[in-house]
PDB file of C-alpha atoms in Angstrom:
ATOM      1  CA  MET A 135       6.389   6.281  62.117  1.00 51.00           C
ATOM      2  CA  ALA A 136      10.378   6.940  60.237  1.00 54.00           C
ATOM      3  CA  ALA A 137       8.452   9.168  58.183  1.00 57.00           C
ATOM      4  CA  SER A 138       7.322  11.647  61.268  1.00 62.00           C
ATOM      5  CA  ASP A 139       8.613  12.474  64.275  1.00 69.00           C
ATOM      6  CA  GLN A 140       5.423  12.772  66.063  1.00 79.00           C
ATOM      7  CA  PRO A 141       3.848   9.529  67.202  1.00 86.00           C
ATOM      8  CA  LEU A 142       0.831   7.411  65.380  1.00 88.00           C
ATOM      9  CA  SER A 143      -1.510   5.504  65.980  1.00 89.00           C
ATOM     10  CA  GLN A 144      -1.882   1.865  65.137  1.00 89.00           C
ATOM     11  CA  ARG A 145      -4.623   2.954  63.405  1.00 90.00           C
ATOM     12  CA  GLU A 146      -2.548   6.023  61.175  1.00 92.00           C
ATOM     13  CA  LEU A 147      -0.460   3.615  60.603  1.00 92.00           C
ATOM     14  CA  SER A 148      -2.666   1.325  59.736  1.00 92.00           C
ATOM     15  CA  ASP A 149      -3.664   3.325  56.862  1.00 92.00           C
ATOM     16  CA  ARG A 150      -0.441   4.250  55.975  1.00 90.00           C
ATOM     17  CA  LEU A 151       0.566   0.954  55.245  1.00 90.00           C
ATOM     18  CA  GLY A 152      -2.915   0.310  53.579  1.00 91.00           C
ATOM     19  CA  MET A 153      -3.226  -2.998  56.204  1.00 92.00           C
ATOM     20  CA  ASP A 154      -5.828  -4.168  57.757  1.00 93.00           C
ATOM     21  CA  PRO A 155      -5.565  -3.091  61.403  1.00 91.00           C
ATOM     22  CA  SER A 156      -5.999  -6.537  62.876  1.00 91.00           C
ATOM     23  CA  ASP A 157      -2.536  -7.617  61.358  1.00 93.00           C
ATOM     24  CA  VAL A 158      -0.327  -4.373  62.421  1.00 92.00           C
ATOM     25  CA  VAL A 159      -1.462  -5.328  66.028  1.00 92.00           C
ATOM     26  CA  GLY A 160       0.576  -8.061  64.740  1.00 93.00           C
ATOM     27  CA  LEU A 161       3.273  -6.573  62.952  1.00 93.00           C
ATOM     28  CA  VAL A 162       3.454  -4.003  65.610  1.00 94.00           C
ATOM     29  CA  ASP A 163       4.603  -6.657  68.074  1.00 95.00           C
ATOM     30  CA  VAL A 164       6.858  -7.836  65.926  1.00 96.00           C
ATOM     31  CA  VAL A 165       9.111  -4.947  66.293  1.00 95.00           C
ATOM     32  CA  GLU A 166       8.203  -4.582  69.872  1.00 96.00           C
ATOM     33  CA  GLU A 167       9.739  -7.756  70.562  1.00 97.00           C
ATOM     34  CA  ALA A 168      12.024  -6.313  68.488  1.00 97.00           C
ATOM     35  CA  GLY A 169      12.870  -3.441  70.608  1.00 97.00           C
ATOM     36  CA  PHE A 170      12.446  -0.568  67.871  1.00 97.00           C
ATOM     37  CA  VAL A 171       9.207   0.962  68.831  1.00 95.00           C
ATOM     38  CA  THR A 172       7.682   1.287  71.622  1.00 95.00           C
ATOM     39  CA  ARG A 173       3.615   1.388  72.617  1.00 92.00           C
ATOM     40  CA  ARG A 174       1.807   2.971  75.441  1.00 90.00           C
ATOM     41  CA  ARG A 175      -1.814   4.564  76.152  1.00 89.00           C
ATOM     42  CA  ASP A 176      -2.312   7.748  74.526  1.00 83.00           C
ATOM     43  CA  GLU A 177      -3.168  10.166  77.966  1.00 84.00           C
ATOM     44  CA  ALA A 178      -5.496  12.387  75.073  1.00 83.00           C
ATOM     45  CA  ASP A 179      -8.250   9.312  74.843  1.00 84.00           C
ATOM     46  CA  ARG A 180      -6.605   5.894  76.692  1.00 85.00           C
ATOM     47  CA  ARG A 181      -8.428   3.212  73.718  1.00 85.00           C
ATOM     48  CA  ARG A 182      -5.785   5.022  71.075  1.00 87.00           C
ATOM     49  CA  TYR A 183      -1.917   3.185  71.755  1.00 87.00           C
ATOM     50  CA  ALA A 184       1.148   6.081  70.252  1.00 90.00           C
ATOM     51  CA  LEU A 185       4.193   3.810  68.942  1.00 93.00           C
ATOM     52  CA  GLU A 186       6.948   5.286  69.243  1.00 93.00           C
ATOM     53  CA  PRO A 187      10.514   4.978  68.129  1.00 94.00           C
ATOM     54  CA  THR A 188      13.177   3.383  69.614  1.00 95.00           C
ATOM     55  CA  GLU A 189      17.087   4.754  69.636  1.00 96.00           C
ATOM     56  CA  ALA A 190      17.219   1.479  67.896  1.00 97.00           C
ATOM     57  CA  GLY A 191      14.204   1.672  65.901  1.00 95.00           C
ATOM     58  CA  TRP A 192      15.657   5.202  63.777  1.00 94.00           C
ATOM     59  CA  GLU A 193      19.368   3.345  64.050  1.00 96.00           C
ATOM     60  CA  ALA A 194      17.795   0.611  61.733  1.00 96.00           C
ATOM     61  CA  VAL A 195      15.949   3.175  59.507  1.00 94.00           C
ATOM     62  CA  ALA A 196      18.576   5.201  58.210  1.00 95.00           C
ATOM     63  CA  ARG A 197      21.095   1.452  58.604  1.00 96.00           C
ATOM     64  CA  PHE A 198      17.844   0.827  55.842  1.00 94.00           C
ATOM     65  CA  ASP A 199      17.926   4.291  54.454  1.00 94.00           C
ATOM     66  CA  ARG A 200      21.938   3.619  53.226  1.00 95.00           C
ATOM     67  CA  VAL A 201      21.088  -0.023  51.779  1.00 96.00           C
ATOM     68  CA  ALA A 202      17.936   1.308  49.613  1.00 93.00           C
ATOM     69  CA  GLU A 203      20.291   3.817  48.074  1.00 92.00           C
ATOM     70  CA  VAL A 204      22.727   1.361  47.019  1.00 94.00           C
ATOM     71  CA  VAL A 205      20.498  -0.337  45.516  1.00 91.00           C
ATOM     72  CA  SER A 206      18.700   2.206  43.686  1.00 88.00           C
ATOM     73  CA  ASP A 207      21.885   3.516  42.973  1.00 88.00           C
ATOM     74  CA  ARG A 208      22.794  -0.105  41.564  1.00 90.00           C
ATOM     75  CA  VAL A 209      18.918  -0.365  39.698  1.00 87.00           C
ATOM     76  CA  LEU A 210      19.073   2.553  38.335  1.00 88.00           C
ATOM     77  CA  ALA A 211      22.182   3.256  37.158  1.00 90.00           C
ATOM     78  CA  THR A 212      21.082   1.532  33.933  1.00 90.00           C
ATOM     79  CA  LEU A 213      18.244   4.113  32.767  1.00 92.00           C
ATOM     80  CA  GLY A 214      19.453   7.093  31.094  1.00 91.00           C
ATOM     81  CA  ASP A 215      18.610  10.616  33.144  1.00 90.00           C
ATOM     82  CA  ALA A 216      15.255  11.148  30.532  1.00 94.00           C
ATOM     83  CA  ASP A 217      14.288   7.031  31.403  1.00 93.00           C
ATOM     84  CA  ARG A 218      15.222   8.118  35.120  1.00 89.00           C
ATOM     85  CA  ALA A 219      13.234  11.234  35.232  1.00 92.00           C
ATOM     86  CA  GLU A 220      10.737   9.307  33.368  1.00 94.00           C
ATOM     87  CA  LEU A 221      10.578   6.194  36.389  1.00 92.00           C
ATOM     88  CA  GLU A 222      10.603   9.114  39.348  1.00 90.00           C
ATOM     89  CA  ARG A 223       7.456  10.396  37.078  1.00 94.00           C
ATOM     90  CA  LEU A 224       6.158   7.545  36.927  1.00 94.00           C
ATOM     91  CA  ILE A 225       6.503   6.691  40.866  1.00 91.00           C
ATOM     92  CA  ASP A 226       4.761   9.678  42.786  1.00 90.00           C
ATOM     93  CA  LEU A 227       1.954   9.139  39.768  1.00 92.00           C
ATOM     94  CA  VAL A 228       1.556   5.726  41.384  1.00 92.00           C
ATOM     95  CA  LEU A 229       2.608   6.876  45.003  1.00 85.00           C
ATOM     96  CA  ALA A 230      -0.901   9.983  44.456  1.00 84.00           C
ATOM     97  CA  SER A 231      -3.266   7.015  43.113  1.00 79.00           C
TER      98      SER A 231
END
């Protein structure tokens, strides 16, 4: 959801996370209870739930992004430019598969 401004279904989220849909239901329960997402019936398909980040959810994503950037900078600081480029290439290769 953070990568898109459009609501996701629980099925779409499970596909993106590579998780079983039944496991995603529990995960969504937790983040909904924490106030990070809202879950509502999709008007076009009443069997489907649309998940949308709340303002608190977007703020949590922004905080996570800042922390991830600091951690990444610290971890990658030990690598030279060529090694960093190679690591990025390998990560892209893994993500594409």
